[in-house]
XYZ file of C-alpha atoms in Angstrom:
154
model
C -1.344 51.128 20.962
C -4.419 53.196 19.999
C -5.842 56.008 22.008
C -9.252 55.264 23.462
C -11.794 58.104 23.697
C -14.632 58.107 26.139
C -18.060 58.300 24.561
C -20.253 61.307 25.059
C -22.779 61.113 27.814
C -26.182 59.863 26.625
C -29.619 61.349 27.171
C -30.826 59.676 30.352
C -34.527 60.710 30.415
C -34.176 63.817 32.559
C -37.662 63.726 33.951
C -40.271 64.166 31.372
C -41.056 62.257 28.179
C -40.990 65.448 26.104
C -37.523 66.307 27.321
C -36.366 62.767 26.565
C -37.780 62.954 23.059
C -36.094 66.319 22.448
C -32.575 65.115 23.617
C -30.108 65.479 20.803
C -29.563 62.229 18.795
C -28.207 61.527 15.357
C -30.786 61.160 12.539
C -29.963 57.496 12.089
C -30.730 56.758 15.759
C -33.989 58.649 15.528
C -34.927 56.676 12.396
C -34.346 53.384 14.135
C -36.270 54.580 17.181
C -39.279 55.487 14.980
C -39.205 52.354 12.960
C -38.918 50.067 15.972
C -41.450 52.172 17.876
C -43.963 51.734 15.128
C -43.390 47.974 15.212
C -44.054 48.044 18.958
C -47.282 50.027 18.377
C -48.432 47.649 15.632
C -47.892 44.637 17.973
C -49.728 46.397 20.755
C -52.621 47.053 18.465
C -52.624 43.451 17.337
C -52.633 42.386 20.951
C -55.675 44.606 21.666
C -57.468 43.188 18.639
C -56.677 39.643 19.833
C -57.936 40.500 23.318
C -61.215 41.789 21.853
C -61.584 38.585 19.866
C -61.074 36.480 23.060
C -63.519 38.619 25.055
C -66.283 38.427 22.307
C -65.655 34.677 21.790
C -64.499 34.933 18.202
C -61.631 32.442 18.431
C -61.303 28.851 17.447
C -58.989 27.490 20.157
C -58.664 29.352 23.463
C -55.145 28.113 24.439
C -53.748 29.182 21.031
C -55.476 32.539 21.323
C -54.063 33.120 24.808
C -50.568 32.052 23.767
C -50.721 34.547 20.843
C -51.906 37.303 23.183
C -49.001 36.664 25.559
C -46.424 36.515 22.845
C -47.604 39.648 21.012
C -47.960 41.518 24.224
C -44.471 40.643 25.376
C -43.040 41.515 22.002
C -44.669 44.890 22.060
C -43.245 45.524 25.511
C -39.730 44.359 24.551
C -39.686 46.494 21.434
C -40.941 49.506 23.443
C -38.176 48.880 25.895
C -35.752 48.605 23.010
C -36.776 52.095 21.786
C -36.198 53.501 25.236
C -32.886 51.865 25.507
C -31.731 52.943 22.029
C -32.681 56.492 22.986
C -30.532 56.220 26.114
C -27.635 54.827 24.083
C -27.571 51.351 25.657
C -25.463 48.944 23.576
C -26.918 45.679 24.879
C -30.276 46.449 23.216
C -28.862 45.656 19.821
C -29.168 41.941 20.379
C -32.861 42.162 21.202
C -33.746 44.382 18.288
C -31.703 42.390 15.754
C -33.397 39.139 17.050
C -36.834 40.628 16.604
C -36.005 41.799 13.129
C -34.816 38.236 12.259
C -38.125 36.975 13.567
C -39.787 39.580 11.236
C -37.989 38.020 8.288
C -39.300 34.600 9.335
C -42.808 35.994 9.645
C -42.432 37.525 6.133
C -41.443 34.165 4.731
C -44.532 32.578 6.337
C -46.701 35.348 4.860
C -45.207 34.696 1.395
C -45.972 30.981 1.714
C -49.488 31.919 2.823
C -49.983 33.995 -0.384
C -49.983 37.434 1.384
C -47.156 38.799 -0.792
C -47.843 42.528 -0.386
C -47.699 42.375 3.406
C -44.648 40.075 3.273
C -42.640 42.350 0.959
C -43.557 45.387 3.015
C -42.406 43.695 6.220
C -39.130 42.606 4.495
C -38.396 46.191 3.371
C -39.209 47.509 6.932
C -37.022 44.900 8.581
C -34.205 45.591 6.002
C -34.280 49.241 6.711
C -34.050 48.746 10.500
C -31.153 46.335 10.146
C -29.310 48.489 7.619
C -29.629 51.562 9.914
C -28.509 49.531 12.906
C -25.247 48.506 11.263
C -24.169 52.130 10.462
C -21.161 53.704 12.179
C -23.393 56.533 13.492
C -25.792 54.175 15.212
C -23.001 51.977 16.621
C -21.146 55.019 17.842
C -24.226 56.352 19.609
C -25.076 53.067 21.403
C -21.359 52.613 22.336
C -20.696 49.342 20.465
C -17.538 50.082 18.598
C -15.935 46.642 18.278
C -16.685 43.071 17.698
C -17.731 40.982 20.722
C -14.853 39.084 22.299
C -12.344 40.948 20.089
C -9.090 42.159 21.615
C -9.210 45.897 22.211
C -5.377 46.170 22.610
């Protein structure tokens, strides 16, 4: 029988954003937070640009434009929530972030097929970095996921 240790308490946003940002976290966790946060900001910017195109009438099909606005806006929100949850050490956020990174791989393949190789390769490198950092022992120890799902912990 192995001895189980309790994880250290996580930074739970003690009142101000600055205090939450200054909370002690491993470098790997901070790196994932920055990379995913930049993805969220990029999607938010893309959503705003799409909104401007809809407002100014520079779109081809309104239903498609609105669907893209809703999807990118929700993705930006979810990734922002993911950054907050990673910072708070919540293990369940890993599924969300991994899923969005896999979608990023699919988008890169589409970009490669569309002939936009530089953007596609850049996105693949970015997604690869996020996934590689998320599967480190430091990151998994911080968010509290130490074992495989459904594995016996005896």
